[in-house]
mmCIF file of C-alpha atoms in Angstrom:
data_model
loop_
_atom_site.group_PDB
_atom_site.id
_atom_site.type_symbol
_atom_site.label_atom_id
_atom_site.label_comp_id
_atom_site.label_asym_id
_atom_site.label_seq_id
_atom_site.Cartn_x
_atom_site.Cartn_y
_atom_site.Cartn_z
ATOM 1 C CA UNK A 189 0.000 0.000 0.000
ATOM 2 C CA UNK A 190 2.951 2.474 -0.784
ATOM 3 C CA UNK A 191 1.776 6.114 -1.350
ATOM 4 C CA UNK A 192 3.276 7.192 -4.412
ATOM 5 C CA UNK A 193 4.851 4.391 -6.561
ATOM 6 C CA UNK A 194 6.981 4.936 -9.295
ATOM 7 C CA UNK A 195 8.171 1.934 -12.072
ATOM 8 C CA UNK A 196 10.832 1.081 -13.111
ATOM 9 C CA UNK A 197 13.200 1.161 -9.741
ATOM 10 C CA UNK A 198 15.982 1.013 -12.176
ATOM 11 C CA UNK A 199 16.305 1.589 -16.052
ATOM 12 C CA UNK A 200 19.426 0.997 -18.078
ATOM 13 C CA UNK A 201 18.983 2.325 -21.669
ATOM 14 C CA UNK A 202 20.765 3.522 -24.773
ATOM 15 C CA UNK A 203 21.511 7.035 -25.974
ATOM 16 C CA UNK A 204 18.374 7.676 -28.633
ATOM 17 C CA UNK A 205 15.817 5.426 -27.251
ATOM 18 C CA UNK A 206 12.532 6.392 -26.085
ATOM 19 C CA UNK A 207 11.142 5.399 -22.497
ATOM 20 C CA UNK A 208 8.666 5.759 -20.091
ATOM 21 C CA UNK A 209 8.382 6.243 -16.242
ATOM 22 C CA UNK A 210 5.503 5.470 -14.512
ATOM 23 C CA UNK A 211 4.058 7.175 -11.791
ATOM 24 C CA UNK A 212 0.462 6.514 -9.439
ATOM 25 C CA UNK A 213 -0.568 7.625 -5.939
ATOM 26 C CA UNK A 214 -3.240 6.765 -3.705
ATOM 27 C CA UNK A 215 -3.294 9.153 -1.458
ATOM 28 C CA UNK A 216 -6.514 11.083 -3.261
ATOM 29 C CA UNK A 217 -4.013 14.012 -4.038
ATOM 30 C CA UNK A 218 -5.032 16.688 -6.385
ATOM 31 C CA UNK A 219 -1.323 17.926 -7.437
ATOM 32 C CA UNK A 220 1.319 15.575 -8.982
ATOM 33 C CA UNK A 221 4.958 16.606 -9.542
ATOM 34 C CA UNK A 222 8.081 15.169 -11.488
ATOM 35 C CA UNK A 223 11.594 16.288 -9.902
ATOM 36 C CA UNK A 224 15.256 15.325 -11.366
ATOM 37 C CA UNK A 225 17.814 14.835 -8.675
ATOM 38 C CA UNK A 226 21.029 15.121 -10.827
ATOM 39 C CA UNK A 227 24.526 13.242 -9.620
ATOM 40 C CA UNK A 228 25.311 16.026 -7.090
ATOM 41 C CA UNK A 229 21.295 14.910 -4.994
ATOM 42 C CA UNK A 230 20.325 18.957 -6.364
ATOM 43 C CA UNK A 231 16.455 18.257 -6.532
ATOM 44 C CA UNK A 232 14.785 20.278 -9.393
ATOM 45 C CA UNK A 233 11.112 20.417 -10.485
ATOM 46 C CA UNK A 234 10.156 19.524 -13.753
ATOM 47 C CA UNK A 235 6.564 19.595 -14.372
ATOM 48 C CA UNK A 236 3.491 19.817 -12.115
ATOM 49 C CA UNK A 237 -0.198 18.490 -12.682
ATOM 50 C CA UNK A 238 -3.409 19.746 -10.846
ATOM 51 C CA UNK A 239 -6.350 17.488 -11.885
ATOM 52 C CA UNK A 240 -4.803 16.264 -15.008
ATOM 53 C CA UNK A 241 -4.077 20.238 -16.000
ATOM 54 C CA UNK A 242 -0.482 21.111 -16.693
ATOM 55 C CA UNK A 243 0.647 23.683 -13.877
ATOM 56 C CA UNK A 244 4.230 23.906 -13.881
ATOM 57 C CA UNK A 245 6.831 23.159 -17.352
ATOM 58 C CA UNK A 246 10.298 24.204 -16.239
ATOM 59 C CA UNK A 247 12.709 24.724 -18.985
ATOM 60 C CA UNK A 248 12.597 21.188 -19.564
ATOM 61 C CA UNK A 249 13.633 20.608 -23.321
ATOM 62 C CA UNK A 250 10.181 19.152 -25.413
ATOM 63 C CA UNK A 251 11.507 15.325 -25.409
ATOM 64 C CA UNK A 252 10.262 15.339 -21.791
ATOM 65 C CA UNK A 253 6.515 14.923 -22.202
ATOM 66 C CA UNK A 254 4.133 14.062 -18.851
ATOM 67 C CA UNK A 255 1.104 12.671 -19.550
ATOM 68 C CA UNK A 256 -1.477 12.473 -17.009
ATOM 69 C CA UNK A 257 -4.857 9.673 -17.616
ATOM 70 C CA UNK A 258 -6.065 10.840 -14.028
ATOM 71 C CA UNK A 259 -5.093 12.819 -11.230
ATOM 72 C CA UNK A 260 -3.612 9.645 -9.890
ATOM 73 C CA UNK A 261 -1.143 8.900 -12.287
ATOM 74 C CA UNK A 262 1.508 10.834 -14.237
ATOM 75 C CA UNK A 263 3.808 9.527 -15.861
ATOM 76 C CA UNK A 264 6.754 10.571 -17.941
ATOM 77 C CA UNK A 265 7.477 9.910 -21.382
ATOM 78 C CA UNK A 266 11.249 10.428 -23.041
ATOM 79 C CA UNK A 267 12.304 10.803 -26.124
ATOM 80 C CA UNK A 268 15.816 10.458 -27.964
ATOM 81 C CA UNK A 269 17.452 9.827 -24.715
ATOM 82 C CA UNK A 270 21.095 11.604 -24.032
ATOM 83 C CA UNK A 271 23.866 11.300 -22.138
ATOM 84 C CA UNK A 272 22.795 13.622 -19.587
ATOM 85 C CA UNK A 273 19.336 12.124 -19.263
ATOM 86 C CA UNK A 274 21.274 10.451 -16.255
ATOM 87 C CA UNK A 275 19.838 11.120 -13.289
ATOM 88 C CA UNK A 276 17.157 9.901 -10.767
ATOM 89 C CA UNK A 277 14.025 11.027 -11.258
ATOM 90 C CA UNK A 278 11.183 11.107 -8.448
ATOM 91 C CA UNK A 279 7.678 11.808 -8.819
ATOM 92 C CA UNK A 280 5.683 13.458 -6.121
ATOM 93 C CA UNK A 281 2.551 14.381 -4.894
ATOM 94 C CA UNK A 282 0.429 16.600 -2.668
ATOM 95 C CA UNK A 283 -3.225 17.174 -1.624
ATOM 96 C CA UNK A 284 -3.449 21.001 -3.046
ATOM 97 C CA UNK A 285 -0.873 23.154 -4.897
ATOM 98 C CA UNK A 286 -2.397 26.345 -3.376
ATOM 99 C CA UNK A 287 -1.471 25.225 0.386
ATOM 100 C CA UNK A 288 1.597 26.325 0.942
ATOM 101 C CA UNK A 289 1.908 24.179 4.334
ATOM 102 C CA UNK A 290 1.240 21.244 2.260
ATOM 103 C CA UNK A 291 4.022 18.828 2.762
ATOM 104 C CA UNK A 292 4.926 16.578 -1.212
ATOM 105 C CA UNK A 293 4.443 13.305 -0.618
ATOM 106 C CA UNK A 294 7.454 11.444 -2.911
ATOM 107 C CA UNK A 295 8.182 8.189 -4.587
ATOM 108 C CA UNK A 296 11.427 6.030 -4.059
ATOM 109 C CA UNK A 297 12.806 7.515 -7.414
ATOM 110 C CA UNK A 298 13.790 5.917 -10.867
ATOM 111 C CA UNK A 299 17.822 5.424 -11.538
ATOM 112 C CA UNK A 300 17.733 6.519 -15.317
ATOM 113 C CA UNK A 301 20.922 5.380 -16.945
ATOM 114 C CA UNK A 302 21.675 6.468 -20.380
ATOM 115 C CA UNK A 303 24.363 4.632 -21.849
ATOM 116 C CA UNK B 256 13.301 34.599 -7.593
ATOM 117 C CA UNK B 257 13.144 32.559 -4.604
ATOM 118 C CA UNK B 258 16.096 30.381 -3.543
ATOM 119 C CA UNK B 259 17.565 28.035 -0.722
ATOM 120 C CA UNK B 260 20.926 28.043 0.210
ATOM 121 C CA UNK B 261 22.238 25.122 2.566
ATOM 122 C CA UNK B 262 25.944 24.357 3.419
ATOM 123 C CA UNK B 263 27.778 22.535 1.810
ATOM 124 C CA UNK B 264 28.420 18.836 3.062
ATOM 125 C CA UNK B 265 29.871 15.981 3.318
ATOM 126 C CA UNK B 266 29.303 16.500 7.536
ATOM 127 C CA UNK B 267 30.709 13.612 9.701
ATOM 128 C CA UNK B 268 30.211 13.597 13.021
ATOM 129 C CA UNK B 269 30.760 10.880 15.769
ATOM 130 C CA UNK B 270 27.504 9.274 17.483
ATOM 131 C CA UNK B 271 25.417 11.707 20.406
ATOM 132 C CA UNK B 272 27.280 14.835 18.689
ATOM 133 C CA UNK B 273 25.206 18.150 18.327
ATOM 134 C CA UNK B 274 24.319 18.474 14.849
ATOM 135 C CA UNK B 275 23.531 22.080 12.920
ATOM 136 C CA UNK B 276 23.143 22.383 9.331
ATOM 137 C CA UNK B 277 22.753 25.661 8.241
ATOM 138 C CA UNK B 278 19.570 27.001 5.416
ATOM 139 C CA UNK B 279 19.288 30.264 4.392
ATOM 140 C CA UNK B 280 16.579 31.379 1.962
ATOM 141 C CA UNK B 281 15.346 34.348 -0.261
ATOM 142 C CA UNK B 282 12.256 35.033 -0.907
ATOM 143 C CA UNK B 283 9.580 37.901 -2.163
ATOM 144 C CA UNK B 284 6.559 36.988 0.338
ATOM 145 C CA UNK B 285 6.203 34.142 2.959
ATOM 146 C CA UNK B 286 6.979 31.243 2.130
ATOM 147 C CA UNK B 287 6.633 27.683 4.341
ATOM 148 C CA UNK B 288 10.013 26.453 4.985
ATOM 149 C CA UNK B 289 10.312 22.335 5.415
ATOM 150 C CA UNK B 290 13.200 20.145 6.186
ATOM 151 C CA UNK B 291 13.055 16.947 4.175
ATOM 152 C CA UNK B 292 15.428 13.831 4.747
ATOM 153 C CA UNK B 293 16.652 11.205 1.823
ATOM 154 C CA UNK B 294 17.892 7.667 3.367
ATOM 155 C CA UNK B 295 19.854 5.763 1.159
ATOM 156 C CA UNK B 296 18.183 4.515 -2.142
ATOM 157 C CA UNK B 297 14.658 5.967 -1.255
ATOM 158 C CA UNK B 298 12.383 9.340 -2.074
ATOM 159 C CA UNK B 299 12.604 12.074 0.751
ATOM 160 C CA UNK B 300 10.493 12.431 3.294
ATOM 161 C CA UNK B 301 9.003 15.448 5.344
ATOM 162 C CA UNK B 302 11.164 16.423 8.716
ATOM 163 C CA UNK B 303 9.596 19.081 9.590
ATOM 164 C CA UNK B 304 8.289 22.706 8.487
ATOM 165 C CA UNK B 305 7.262 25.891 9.959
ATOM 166 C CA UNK B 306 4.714 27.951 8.188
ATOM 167 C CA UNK B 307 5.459 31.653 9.785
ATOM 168 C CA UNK B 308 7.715 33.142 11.562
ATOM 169 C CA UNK B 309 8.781 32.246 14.647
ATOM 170 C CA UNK B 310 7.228 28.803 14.171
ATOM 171 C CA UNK B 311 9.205 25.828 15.074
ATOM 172 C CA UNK B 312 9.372 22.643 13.659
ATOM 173 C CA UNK B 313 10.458 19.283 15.734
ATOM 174 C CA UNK B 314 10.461 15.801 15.133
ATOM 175 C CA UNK B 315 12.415 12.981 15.870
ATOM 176 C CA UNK B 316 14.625 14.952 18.207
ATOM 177 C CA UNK B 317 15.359 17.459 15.218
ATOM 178 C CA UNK B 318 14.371 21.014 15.714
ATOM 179 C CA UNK B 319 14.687 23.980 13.263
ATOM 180 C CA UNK B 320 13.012 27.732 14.186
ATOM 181 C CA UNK B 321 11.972 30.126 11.330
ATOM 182 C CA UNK B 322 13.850 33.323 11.441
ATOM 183 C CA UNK B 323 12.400 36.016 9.448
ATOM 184 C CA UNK B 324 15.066 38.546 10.535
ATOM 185 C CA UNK B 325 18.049 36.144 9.319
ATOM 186 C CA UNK B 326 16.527 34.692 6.492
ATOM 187 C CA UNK B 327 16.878 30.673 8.229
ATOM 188 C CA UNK B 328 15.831 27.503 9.063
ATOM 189 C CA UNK B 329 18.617 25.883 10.231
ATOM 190 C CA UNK B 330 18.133 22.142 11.783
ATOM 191 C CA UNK B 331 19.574 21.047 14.984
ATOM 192 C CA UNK B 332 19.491 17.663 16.853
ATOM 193 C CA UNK B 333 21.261 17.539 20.015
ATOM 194 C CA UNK B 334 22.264 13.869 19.740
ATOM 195 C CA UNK B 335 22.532 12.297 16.440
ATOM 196 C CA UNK B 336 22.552 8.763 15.995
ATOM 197 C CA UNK B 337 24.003 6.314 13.315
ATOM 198 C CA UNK B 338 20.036 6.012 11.822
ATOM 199 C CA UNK B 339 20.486 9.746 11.049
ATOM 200 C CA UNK B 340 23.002 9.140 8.391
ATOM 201 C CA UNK B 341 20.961 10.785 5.472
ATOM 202 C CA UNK B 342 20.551 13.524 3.134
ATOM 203 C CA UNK B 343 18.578 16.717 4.231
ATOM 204 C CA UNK B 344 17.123 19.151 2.221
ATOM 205 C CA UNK B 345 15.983 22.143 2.953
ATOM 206 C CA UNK B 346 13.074 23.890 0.894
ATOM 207 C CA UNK B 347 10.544 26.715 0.793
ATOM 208 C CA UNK B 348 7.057 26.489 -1.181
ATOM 209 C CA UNK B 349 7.407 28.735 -3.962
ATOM 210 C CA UNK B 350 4.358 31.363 -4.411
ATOM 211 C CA UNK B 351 4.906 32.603 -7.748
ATOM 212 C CA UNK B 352 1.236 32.411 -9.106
ATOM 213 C CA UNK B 353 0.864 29.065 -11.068
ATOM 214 C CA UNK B 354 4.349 27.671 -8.901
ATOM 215 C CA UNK B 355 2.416 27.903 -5.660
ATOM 216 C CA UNK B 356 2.984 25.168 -3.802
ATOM 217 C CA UNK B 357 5.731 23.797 -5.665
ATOM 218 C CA UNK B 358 8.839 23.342 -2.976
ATOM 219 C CA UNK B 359 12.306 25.103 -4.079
ATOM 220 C CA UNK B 360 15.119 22.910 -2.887
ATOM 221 C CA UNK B 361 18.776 23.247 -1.499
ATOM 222 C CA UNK B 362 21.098 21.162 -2.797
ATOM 223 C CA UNK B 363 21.312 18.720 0.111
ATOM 224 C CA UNK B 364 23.594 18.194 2.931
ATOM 225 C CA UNK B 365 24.761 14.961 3.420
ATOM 226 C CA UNK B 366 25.342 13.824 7.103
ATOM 227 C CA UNK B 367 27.091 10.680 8.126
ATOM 228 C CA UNK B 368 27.295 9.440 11.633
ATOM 229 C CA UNK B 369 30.071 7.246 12.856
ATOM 230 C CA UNK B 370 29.143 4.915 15.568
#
């Protein structure tokens, strides 16, 4: 019954591929989040869904796309991996994005190795 | 815009040592400040947070007080144990209209205790 699960734990793919990161919570949040924590832990948001609405695109470049079927789930779609794809990437959530006492509840992270 | 600065680790210290790591932030309103923590191979977790000044967070023997007139949130623990080896972040929630709620992280301090 984990809170915010993310798939794969691990993924171990070539430079130029396209993959997929899953994300789902079930903790009846309204707000979802993707973060990349590079090789020095520095935590950075990415994107952020309310209610399956876009919120928050950081200068991500456009390979990164989220996609979000529900507010439970967002998941994270990339394409023409590179090199410094590398990184760990966690997804997170939290019950309202106006509530600024409102604590982000986060997955165990996905080890994206790009080879 | 709105920024956390923590100091830089590694920080070793020897088991029941007093532990401060220092947070600093910037910021245009109010933010909440939080202190996550990041065990080995897992997502962070909440610590604590303080929503206004003056407030203080505690939990699990940490303790961190918001300081509007200095800017910081730095954590303390009088005692720290081997268990506390970790990561910890500090962040603020970012209220820049559409970011709201979003957290803005520091870049970690990582704190190993030697039995």
């Amino acid at each position: 019954d984990t809170a915010v699960s993310q798939t794969p734990k691990y993924l171990v793919t070539q430079m130029g591929n396209d993959k997929s990161i899953k994300c789902e919570q079930n903790l009846g949040h309204d707000t979802m989040y993707w973060y990349k924590q590079d090789s020095k832990k520095f935590l950075k948001i990415m994107f952020s869904y309310n209610n399956k609405e876009l919120i928050i695109n950081e200068t991500v470049p456009n390979r990164f796309s989220p996609k979000s079927p529900d507010k439970a789930h967002l998941n994270l779609h990339i394409n023409s991996l590179e090199l410094g794809d590398s990184a760990v990437y966690f997804c997170a959530s939290s019950p309202d994005r106006g509530l600024y006492n409102s604590p982000l509840h986060f997955g165990n992270g996905t080890r994206l190795t790009v080879t | 815009g709105d920024s956390v600065t923590q100091m830089e680790g590694p920080v070793t210290l020897s088991e029941e040592a007093f532990l401060t790591i220092n947070c600093t932030y910037t910021a245009t309103g109010y933010p909440s400040l939080f202190w996550y923590v990041q065990y080995p191979g897992e997502g962070l977790q909440l610590l604590l947070k303080a929503t206004k000044a003056d407030d203080k967070g505690s939990n699990k023997g940490f303790e961190a007080t918001y300081r509007k007139e200095t800017t910081s949130f730095h954590l303390e623990k009088g005692s720290v144990q081997v268990s506390d080896s970790a990561v910890y972040f500090c962040a603020l929630s970012d209220q820049r209209g559409r970011s709201q709620g979003n957290l803005i992280f520091g870049k970690g301090t990582k704190l190993s205790v030697k039995p």
